[in-house]
Short mmCIF file of C-alpha atoms in Angstrom, two decimals:
data_model
loop_
_atom_site.label_atom_id
_atom_site.label_comp_id
_atom_site.label_asym_id
_atom_site.label_seq_id
_atom_site.Cartn_x
_atom_site.Cartn_y
_atom_site.Cartn_z
CA UNK B 1 178.87 -3.50 -28.00
CA UNK B 2 177.21 -6.10 -30.77
CA UNK B 3 177.57 -5.48 -34.26
CA UNK B 4 173.48 -5.32 -34.39
CA UNK B 5 173.23 -2.65 -32.14
CA UNK B 6 176.21 -0.36 -33.36
CA UNK B 7 174.58 -0.71 -37.01
CA UNK B 8 171.16 0.56 -35.60
CA UNK B 9 172.94 3.19 -33.96
CA UNK B 10 175.09 4.59 -37.41
CA UNK B 11 171.31 4.49 -39.45
CA UNK B 12 169.51 6.90 -36.56
CA UNK B 13 172.68 8.71 -36.74
CA UNK B 14 173.45 8.83 -40.24
CA UNK B 15 170.09 8.99 -42.35
CA UNK B 16 168.83 12.07 -41.09
CA UNK B 17 172.20 14.02 -41.83
CA UNK B 18 172.17 12.64 -45.32
CA UNK B 19 168.84 13.49 -45.74
CA UNK B 20 167.90 10.52 -47.99
CA UNK B 21 164.66 8.47 -47.91
CA UNK B 22 164.99 5.58 -45.66
CA UNK B 23 165.15 1.85 -47.39
CA UNK B 24 162.26 0.38 -48.82
CA UNK B 25 161.74 -3.01 -47.74
CA UNK B 26 161.35 -5.46 -50.76
CA UNK B 27 157.29 -6.26 -51.49
CA UNK B 28 156.53 -3.07 -49.86
CA UNK B 29 156.29 -0.64 -52.50
CA UNK B 30 157.98 -0.08 -56.09
CA UNK B 31 159.80 2.60 -55.11
CA UNK B 32 163.54 3.59 -54.81
CA UNK B 33 165.12 5.51 -52.28
CA UNK B 34 166.04 8.30 -54.63
CA UNK B 35 164.67 11.49 -53.49
CA UNK B 36 163.35 13.41 -56.60
CA UNK B 37 164.98 16.80 -58.35
CA UNK B 38 163.52 19.44 -56.01
CA UNK B 39 163.63 21.70 -58.96
CA UNK B 40 161.96 19.01 -61.59
CA UNK B 41 158.34 20.14 -59.37
CA UNK B 42 158.72 23.69 -60.19
CA UNK B 43 158.19 23.46 -63.59
CA UNK B 44 154.72 24.27 -64.77
CA UNK B 45 152.53 21.15 -66.37
CA UNK B 46 154.46 20.18 -69.50
CA UNK B 47 156.83 21.75 -71.91
CA UNK B 48 154.79 23.72 -74.28
CA UNK B 49 155.14 21.89 -77.71
CA UNK B 50 154.43 18.47 -76.33
CA UNK B 51 151.37 20.06 -74.83
CA UNK B 52 150.28 21.43 -78.26
CA UNK B 53 150.70 17.73 -79.31
CA UNK B 54 148.51 16.28 -77.08
CA UNK B 55 145.39 19.15 -77.53
CA UNK B 56 146.32 18.04 -81.62
CA UNK B 57 145.66 14.15 -80.66
CA UNK B 58 142.82 14.99 -78.40
CA UNK B 59 140.88 17.05 -81.18
CA UNK B 60 141.73 13.97 -83.92
CA UNK B 61 139.98 11.53 -81.64
CA UNK B 62 137.23 14.11 -81.53
CA UNK B 63 136.85 14.48 -85.28
CA UNK B 64 138.36 11.83 -86.74
CA UNK B 65 137.98 13.07 -90.38
CA UNK B 66 139.27 16.65 -89.52
CA UNK B 67 141.79 17.74 -91.83
CA UNK B 68 143.93 19.33 -89.43
CA UNK B 69 146.16 22.00 -90.62
CA UNK B 70 149.27 22.90 -88.16
CA UNK B 71 150.44 26.23 -87.99
CA UNK B 72 151.80 25.75 -84.43
CA UNK B 73 154.90 23.77 -83.56
CA UNK B 74 157.52 25.39 -86.13
CA UNK B 75 158.66 22.11 -87.40
CA UNK B 76 159.49 22.48 -91.39
CA UNK B 77 158.00 20.91 -93.96
CA UNK B 78 159.49 21.47 -97.32
CA UNK B 79 162.29 19.05 -98.42
CA UNK B 80 165.67 19.19 -97.87
CA UNK B 81 167.92 20.52 -101.14
CA UNK B 82 169.07 17.77 -102.91
CA UNK B 83 172.48 19.00 -103.18
CA UNK B 84 172.48 18.50 -99.07
CA UNK B 85 171.16 15.22 -99.02
CA UNK B 86 173.45 14.02 -102.08
CA UNK B 87 176.53 14.94 -99.67
CA UNK B 88 174.82 13.41 -96.50
CA UNK B 89 174.01 10.23 -98.55
CA UNK B 90 177.59 10.03 -99.82
CA UNK B 91 179.26 10.44 -96.97
CA UNK B 92 177.29 7.63 -95.43
CA UNK B 93 177.75 5.26 -98.14
CA UNK B 94 181.26 5.50 -97.92
CA UNK B 95 181.02 4.15 -94.36
CA UNK B 96 180.29 1.21 -95.88
CA UNK B 97 184.32 1.14 -97.38
CA UNK B 98 187.50 0.90 -95.31
CA UNK B 99 188.93 3.77 -97.15
CA UNK B 100 185.68 5.94 -95.82
CA UNK B 101 184.37 4.78 -92.68
CA UNK B 102 184.83 6.67 -89.79
CA UNK B 103 184.01 6.55 -85.98
CA UNK B 104 183.91 8.90 -83.08
CA UNK B 105 185.42 12.44 -84.50
CA UNK B 106 186.20 15.57 -82.48
CA UNK B 107 183.59 16.46 -80.07
CA UNK B 108 184.00 20.36 -81.01
CA UNK B 109 182.99 19.14 -84.48
CA UNK B 110 184.80 18.23 -88.03
CA UNK B 111 187.35 21.09 -88.35
CA UNK B 112 185.54 21.43 -92.03
CA UNK B 113 182.42 22.33 -90.79
CA UNK B 114 183.87 24.48 -87.99
CA UNK B 115 186.12 26.66 -90.86
CA UNK B 116 182.86 27.20 -93.51
CA UNK B 117 180.92 28.56 -90.69
CA UNK B 118 183.54 31.04 -89.08
CA UNK B 119 183.86 32.59 -93.08
CA UNK B 120 180.57 32.08 -94.16
CA UNK B 121 178.24 32.66 -91.36
CA UNK B 122 180.55 35.62 -89.99
CA UNK B 123 182.58 37.18 -92.50
CA UNK B 124 184.47 39.93 -91.27
CA UNK B 125 183.71 39.47 -87.45
CA UNK B 126 186.53 37.45 -86.46
CA UNK B 127 185.12 34.54 -85.46
CA UNK B 128 188.31 31.97 -85.70
CA UNK B 129 187.04 28.22 -86.62
CA UNK B 130 188.52 27.33 -83.01
CA UNK B 131 185.50 29.48 -81.43
CA UNK B 132 182.73 27.04 -83.43
CA UNK B 133 181.34 24.13 -81.76
CA UNK B 134 179.25 21.76 -83.60
CA UNK B 135 176.27 20.43 -81.76
CA UNK B 136 172.63 18.75 -82.49
CA UNK B 137 170.97 21.50 -82.45
CA UNK B 138 170.53 25.11 -80.66
CA UNK B 139 168.11 23.82 -77.88
CA UNK B 140 170.59 21.15 -76.78
CA UNK B 141 173.12 23.86 -76.46
CA UNK B 142 170.72 26.38 -74.40
CA UNK B 143 170.99 23.00 -72.01
CA UNK B 144 174.37 22.57 -71.72
CA UNK B 145 175.05 26.15 -71.18
CA UNK B 146 172.65 26.45 -68.45
CA UNK B 147 175.26 23.40 -67.33
CA UNK B 148 177.97 25.08 -67.32
CA UNK B 149 176.35 28.55 -66.04
CA UNK B 150 175.39 26.32 -62.89
CA UNK B 151 172.82 26.80 -60.43
CA UNK B 152 173.93 30.12 -58.76
CA UNK B 153 174.16 32.52 -61.56
CA UNK B 154 170.81 34.78 -62.16
CA UNK B 155 168.99 34.97 -65.10
CA UNK B 156 167.12 37.10 -67.81
CA UNK B 157 164.75 36.74 -70.52
CA UNK B 158 162.73 38.43 -73.40
CA UNK B 159 158.85 37.94 -71.98
CA UNK B 160 157.43 36.78 -74.04
CA UNK B 161 160.18 34.32 -74.74
CA UNK B 162 161.08 30.52 -76.10
CA UNK B 163 160.63 28.38 -72.94
CA UNK B 164 163.68 26.26 -72.99
CA UNK B 165 165.89 29.00 -71.59
CA UNK B 166 163.51 29.30 -68.32
CA UNK B 167 162.80 25.91 -68.18
CA UNK B 168 166.62 24.78 -68.31
CA UNK B 169 167.25 27.05 -65.71
CA UNK B 170 164.59 26.02 -63.56
CA UNK B 171 165.95 22.62 -63.76
CA UNK B 172 169.69 23.39 -63.00
CA UNK B 173 168.17 25.06 -59.77
CA UNK B 174 168.70 28.94 -60.79
CA UNK B 175 164.89 29.62 -60.11
CA UNK B 176 162.91 29.87 -57.14
CA UNK B 177 158.93 29.01 -56.97
CA UNK B 178 156.43 30.10 -59.62
CA UNK B 179 153.91 32.78 -58.63
CA UNK B 180 150.22 33.10 -60.18
CA UNK B 181 151.19 34.91 -63.11
CA UNK B 182 153.71 31.98 -64.30
CA UNK B 183 156.99 34.50 -63.41
CA UNK B 184 159.43 32.66 -61.79
CA UNK B 185 161.47 34.00 -58.50
CA UNK B 186 164.71 34.83 -59.38
CA UNK B 187 164.35 35.62 -62.98
CA UNK B 188 164.17 39.05 -64.58
CA UNK B 189 161.21 38.97 -67.23
CA UNK B 190 162.23 41.95 -69.77
CA UNK B 191 158.81 42.98 -70.99
CA UNK B 192 158.91 42.86 -74.94
CA UNK B 193 155.34 44.33 -76.40
CA UNK B 194 154.04 46.10 -79.42
CA UNK B 195 154.54 49.24 -76.92
CA UNK B 196 158.28 49.37 -76.67
CA UNK B 197 158.89 48.18 -79.89
CA UNK B 198 159.31 44.61 -78.90
CA UNK B 199 162.48 45.66 -76.86
CA UNK B 200 162.93 46.11 -73.20
CA UNK B 201 163.64 49.55 -71.69
CA UNK B 202 166.74 48.44 -70.35
CA UNK B 203 167.12 51.07 -67.56
CA UNK B 204 164.42 49.54 -65.56
CA UNK B 205 166.06 46.07 -66.17
CA UNK B 206 168.08 44.75 -63.06
CA UNK B 207 171.26 43.45 -63.36
CA UNK B 208 171.70 39.65 -63.92
CA UNK B 209 174.20 37.32 -64.54
CA UNK B 210 173.28 35.86 -67.82
CA UNK B 211 170.82 37.15 -70.45
CA UNK B 212 169.24 35.17 -72.86
CA UNK B 213 167.93 37.00 -76.64
CA UNK B 214 166.53 35.45 -79.22
CA UNK B 215 166.59 37.79 -82.73
CA UNK B 216 164.68 37.25 -85.10
CA UNK B 217 162.42 36.67 -81.55
CA UNK B 218 160.71 33.54 -81.15
CA UNK B 219 157.26 34.02 -80.85
CA UNK B 220 156.93 37.72 -81.85
CA UNK B 221 158.97 37.52 -85.16
CA UNK B 222 160.72 40.68 -84.25
CA UNK B 223 164.05 41.28 -85.50
CA UNK B 224 166.25 43.70 -83.41
CA UNK B 225 167.41 46.30 -84.94
CA UNK B 226 171.27 47.22 -84.66
CA UNK B 227 170.32 50.27 -82.54
CA UNK B 228 168.82 47.91 -80.24
CA UNK B 229 171.40 45.23 -80.06
CA UNK B 230 173.86 48.23 -79.65
CA UNK B 231 172.42 48.85 -76.09
CA UNK B 232 172.06 45.35 -75.71
CA UNK B 233 175.73 44.98 -75.72
CA UNK B 234 176.58 48.05 -74.00
CA UNK B 235 174.59 46.92 -71.35
CA UNK B 236 175.85 44.05 -70.81
CA UNK B 237 179.23 45.13 -70.54
CA UNK B 238 178.54 48.06 -67.85
CA UNK B 239 176.97 45.33 -65.85
CA UNK B 240 179.56 42.12 -66.71
CA UNK B 241 177.15 40.13 -67.64
CA UNK B 242 176.52 37.25 -70.64
CA UNK B 243 174.43 37.57 -73.31
CA UNK B 244 173.39 34.26 -74.96
CA UNK B 245 172.20 35.49 -78.56
CA UNK B 246 170.03 32.93 -80.02
CA UNK B 247 170.40 33.87 -83.79
CA UNK B 248 168.27 30.09 -84.90
CA UNK B 249 166.24 32.66 -87.76
CA UNK B 250 168.80 35.14 -88.57
CA UNK B 251 168.12 33.65 -92.18
CA UNK B 252 165.21 34.79 -92.38
CA UNK B 253 166.46 38.75 -92.01
CA UNK B 254 165.67 40.43 -95.29
CA UNK B 255 168.61 43.39 -94.29
CA UNK B 256 171.54 42.96 -94.30
CA UNK B 257 172.27 44.73 -90.81
CA UNK B 258 172.95 48.04 -92.11
CA UNK B 259 172.00 51.61 -90.74
CA UNK B 260 168.56 50.82 -89.49
CA UNK B 261 168.84 46.81 -90.65
CA UNK B 262 168.48 44.01 -88.59
CA UNK B 263 172.06 42.60 -87.65
CA UNK B 264 172.11 38.80 -88.15
CA UNK B 265 174.78 38.38 -85.43
CA UNK B 266 175.50 39.56 -82.40
CA UNK B 267 179.01 39.75 -83.38
CA UNK B 268 178.14 42.22 -85.66
CA UNK B 269 178.35 45.30 -82.89
CA UNK B 270 181.25 46.46 -81.77
CA UNK B 271 182.41 44.96 -78.09
CA UNK B 272 180.18 41.43 -78.33
CA UNK B 273 183.16 39.31 -78.28
CA UNK B 274 183.56 40.08 -74.94
CA UNK B 275 180.21 39.71 -73.25
CA UNK B 276 178.09 37.55 -75.73
CA UNK B 277 177.87 33.72 -76.97
CA UNK B 278 175.81 33.00 -79.85
CA UNK B 279 173.98 30.05 -80.53
CA UNK B 280 172.57 28.95 -83.75
CA UNK B 281 170.55 26.20 -85.58
CA UNK B 282 170.50 24.52 -89.55
CA UNK B 283 166.91 23.55 -88.20
CA UNK B 284 164.69 26.53 -89.82
CA UNK B 285 166.83 27.62 -92.84
CA UNK B 286 167.38 24.12 -93.86
CA UNK B 287 165.04 21.96 -92.74
CA UNK B 288 167.53 19.93 -90.61
CA UNK B 289 164.77 19.59 -87.42
CA UNK B 290 164.71 15.83 -88.07
CA UNK B 291 168.82 15.46 -88.86
CA UNK B 292 169.95 17.67 -86.07
CA UNK B 293 172.69 20.00 -86.45
CA UNK B 294 173.40 23.39 -84.78
CA UNK B 295 176.50 25.49 -83.69
CA UNK B 296 177.40 27.76 -80.89
CA UNK B 297 180.16 30.45 -80.75
CA UNK B 298 182.58 31.04 -77.61
CA UNK B 299 184.59 33.70 -78.64
CA UNK B 300 188.36 33.89 -76.95
CA UNK B 301 187.85 37.28 -75.24
CA UNK B 302 184.98 36.03 -73.15
CA UNK B 303 186.05 36.29 -69.87
CA UNK B 304 184.76 35.22 -66.14
CA UNK B 305 185.20 37.56 -63.27
CA UNK B 306 188.63 35.81 -62.00
CA UNK B 307 189.64 35.74 -65.89
CA UNK B 308 189.29 32.38 -67.00
CA UNK B 309 188.04 31.73 -70.51
CA UNK B 310 184.54 30.45 -70.78
CA UNK B 311 185.28 28.72 -73.78
CA UNK B 312 187.77 26.31 -71.81
CA UNK B 313 184.81 25.21 -70.00
CA UNK B 314 182.45 25.08 -72.18
CA UNK B 315 185.21 22.99 -73.94
CA UNK B 316 184.86 20.77 -71.22
CA UNK B 317 181.17 20.66 -70.74
CA UNK B 318 180.74 19.72 -74.59
CA UNK B 319 183.57 16.68 -74.23
CA UNK B 320 182.05 15.43 -71.35
CA UNK B 321 178.10 15.64 -72.33
CA UNK B 322 178.26 15.11 -76.13
CA UNK B 323 180.30 12.31 -78.04
CA UNK B 324 180.20 14.70 -81.65
CA UNK B 325 177.08 15.35 -83.99
CA UNK B 326 176.65 13.23 -86.65
CA UNK B 327 179.53 13.06 -89.11
CA UNK B 328 176.61 12.23 -91.68
CA UNK B 329 174.54 15.51 -90.69
CA UNK B 330 177.61 17.54 -90.57
CA UNK B 331 178.59 16.53 -94.28
CA UNK B 332 175.39 17.84 -95.29
CA UNK B 333 175.86 21.34 -93.04
CA UNK B 334 178.91 22.32 -95.13
CA UNK B 335 176.45 21.11 -98.08
CA UNK B 336 174.56 23.70 -96.84
CA UNK B 337 177.12 26.57 -96.49
CA UNK B 338 178.30 25.92 -100.46
CA UNK B 339 177.88 28.74 -102.87
CA UNK B 340 174.96 26.18 -104.23
CA UNK B 341 173.93 25.09 -101.14
CA UNK B 342 173.50 28.66 -99.95
CA UNK B 343 171.33 29.31 -103.03
CA UNK B 344 169.34 26.02 -102.79
CA UNK B 345 168.20 26.55 -98.76
CA UNK B 346 167.94 30.23 -99.39
CA UNK B 347 165.08 29.25 -101.82
CA UNK B 348 163.42 27.46 -98.66
CA UNK B 349 163.22 29.82 -96.49
CA UNK B 350 161.66 32.35 -99.57
CA UNK B 351 158.76 29.60 -99.83
CA UNK B 352 158.18 30.43 -95.27
CA UNK B 353 158.78 34.09 -96.00
CA UNK B 354 155.88 33.99 -98.74
CA UNK B 355 153.50 32.08 -96.19
CA UNK B 356 154.41 34.58 -93.27
CA UNK B 357 153.48 37.41 -95.80
CA UNK B 358 150.34 35.56 -96.75
CA UNK B 359 149.73 35.34 -92.74
CA UNK B 360 150.14 38.87 -92.04
CA UNK B 361 148.29 39.86 -94.89
CA UNK B 362 145.15 37.71 -93.92
CA UNK B 363 145.08 38.67 -90.41
CA UNK B 364 145.52 42.47 -91.09
CA UNK B 365 142.50 42.06 -93.41
CA UNK B 366 140.33 40.63 -90.28
CA UNK B 367 141.05 43.98 -88.84
CA UNK B 368 143.45 41.95 -86.44
CA UNK B 369 146.28 43.40 -85.01
CA UNK B 370 149.51 41.35 -86.49
CA UNK B 371 153.05 41.81 -85.93
CA UNK B 372 156.05 39.79 -87.25
CA UNK B 373 156.85 38.06 -90.45
CA UNK B 374 158.78 40.27 -92.33
CA UNK B 375 162.04 38.87 -90.82
CA UNK B 376 161.08 35.52 -89.14
CA UNK B 377 158.88 32.72 -90.39
CA UNK B 378 156.18 33.70 -86.65
CA UNK B 379 153.23 35.84 -87.06
CA UNK B 380 152.11 37.17 -83.88
CA UNK B 381 148.61 37.99 -83.46
CA UNK B 382 146.62 40.33 -80.23
CA UNK B 383 143.24 38.85 -79.54
CA UNK B 384 142.38 42.03 -76.94
CA UNK B 385 140.89 40.54 -73.47
CA UNK B 386 141.05 37.20 -74.48
CA UNK B 387 142.92 33.98 -73.05
CA UNK B 388 145.77 32.43 -75.08
CA UNK B 389 144.65 29.03 -74.55
CA UNK B 390 141.01 30.48 -75.11
CA UNK B 391 141.71 31.63 -78.30
CA UNK B 392 143.86 28.61 -79.41
CA UNK B 393 141.21 26.17 -78.35
CA UNK B 394 138.43 27.80 -80.22
CA UNK B 395 140.19 28.35 -83.29
CA UNK B 396 141.05 24.49 -83.27
CA UNK B 397 137.65 24.04 -82.71
CA UNK B 398 136.13 25.98 -85.60
CA UNK B 399 138.97 25.67 -88.09
CA UNK B 400 140.99 22.92 -87.57
CA UNK B 401 143.51 24.99 -87.81
CA UNK B 402 146.48 24.60 -84.72
CA UNK B 403 148.17 27.39 -83.59
CA UNK B 404 149.96 28.21 -80.41
CA UNK B 405 148.76 30.32 -76.88
CA UNK B 406 150.88 33.35 -76.43
CA UNK B 407 150.80 32.40 -72.73
CA UNK B 408 153.05 29.37 -73.11
CA UNK B 409 155.92 31.83 -74.00
CA UNK B 410 155.39 33.92 -70.73
CA UNK B 411 153.01 36.15 -69.00
CA UNK B 412 153.70 38.82 -71.54
CA UNK B 413 152.34 36.51 -74.40
CA UNK B 414 148.46 36.78 -72.67
CA UNK B 415 146.20 37.72 -75.17
CA UNK B 416 148.30 36.57 -78.40
CA UNK B 417 148.65 33.80 -80.68
CA UNK B 418 151.88 32.58 -82.58
CA UNK B 419 151.10 31.33 -86.19
CA UNK B 420 153.68 29.69 -87.72
CA UNK B 421 154.40 29.89 -91.72
CA UNK B 422 156.19 26.41 -91.81
CA UNK B 423 153.71 24.31 -93.66
CA UNK B 424 153.05 24.08 -97.70
CA UNK B 425 151.84 26.92 -99.75
CA UNK B 426 148.38 24.89 -100.03
CA UNK B 427 148.17 24.06 -96.55
CA UNK B 428 148.88 28.26 -95.77
CA UNK B 429 146.16 29.39 -98.02
CA UNK B 430 143.46 26.75 -96.72
CA UNK B 431 144.23 27.43 -93.31
CA UNK B 432 143.90 31.62 -94.26
CA UNK B 433 140.23 30.62 -96.02
CA UNK B 434 139.34 28.75 -92.82
CA UNK B 435 140.68 31.51 -90.50
CA UNK B 436 138.52 34.00 -92.83
CA UNK B 437 135.15 32.30 -92.64
CA UNK B 438 135.91 31.98 -88.87
CA UNK B 439 137.18 35.38 -87.73
CA UNK B 440 135.01 37.51 -90.12
#
């Protein structure tokens, strides 16, 4: 049989079996023959915060002279304390010398930073430096954890919730299609509303493999109590689930986690080491939104169903997908957690906490139903009977103040807006005056 005839027969037999697009002739189209990841088609519109940026730009084109105040995307504005930037500068300058130059560091992070996090952030909780993995931010860790878990796990999220948990799950393939209410098939949405003290009724929550839980919560500003987290840990232990606990806003908790108070770490709860991974970040308490530095804690006791340690696989994912956080950023992280550094960054946290207090008082004085702001830099305001995007648009149009529509955080956020305390005091006070004039 001629060779060209064999080739044609092979093409007919192989192409359908492999489910690949037929090759495109040169000049016929600019398309490749690579099929698109079908999970990308499931994503709703754009990611929330870039969508807000687009609305911001559109508003400026419409009102070029407007002095827009952003209380939307949670980007910090206060300068990083000089004790921290000095440490980063010293590290950077040392790179110009033969003695101080350093190339690749350990993918898991510099030993001194891992140790200071274990000792300072998790005192008396049994966390070892080898269980701490340094990263370029909590959101990046969430994506790496989703890669670790793979497409065959089931997940639960608070509703409303930070959109990264859901969108990463969609991309990895953990979900089905989205319905008209914005809920993805395959995700358990744990309703967290004023009516249930922003904590899900776990008796009505379907068992899932992984539970994403953020406290203090973004967007509602609620910090879960010790009793609530105890219930969460016990729920995970009964069901053999893993909790991914996002503590990025823990430094905003005003109590020490004592009786009735809000713990700053899931590991303050007995038994959590066997069921929980904690991710955190320097972004929102040290102003590292542009520097990029975070960490994940994966305890040795956390095991898969076959008895193998989760930390071993996470280490492999980190080593495969990541070359380690910037050494300059890590030097800054060590400085943040020194005695003087902690005092300095806590003063910055105090600025945002006071901003949040002012925002809460402003909305309360206007008769609005307002939550959060006490242990978190976010204020959660209800507008009954209104669609969140409509409220967002009206406030922007009438006051030139940017907020975030609650529905962007899931179906449970409809009828709310999130207002961020991340801005200078003068800008927050000006925004409050504008909001009073409009909402009064």
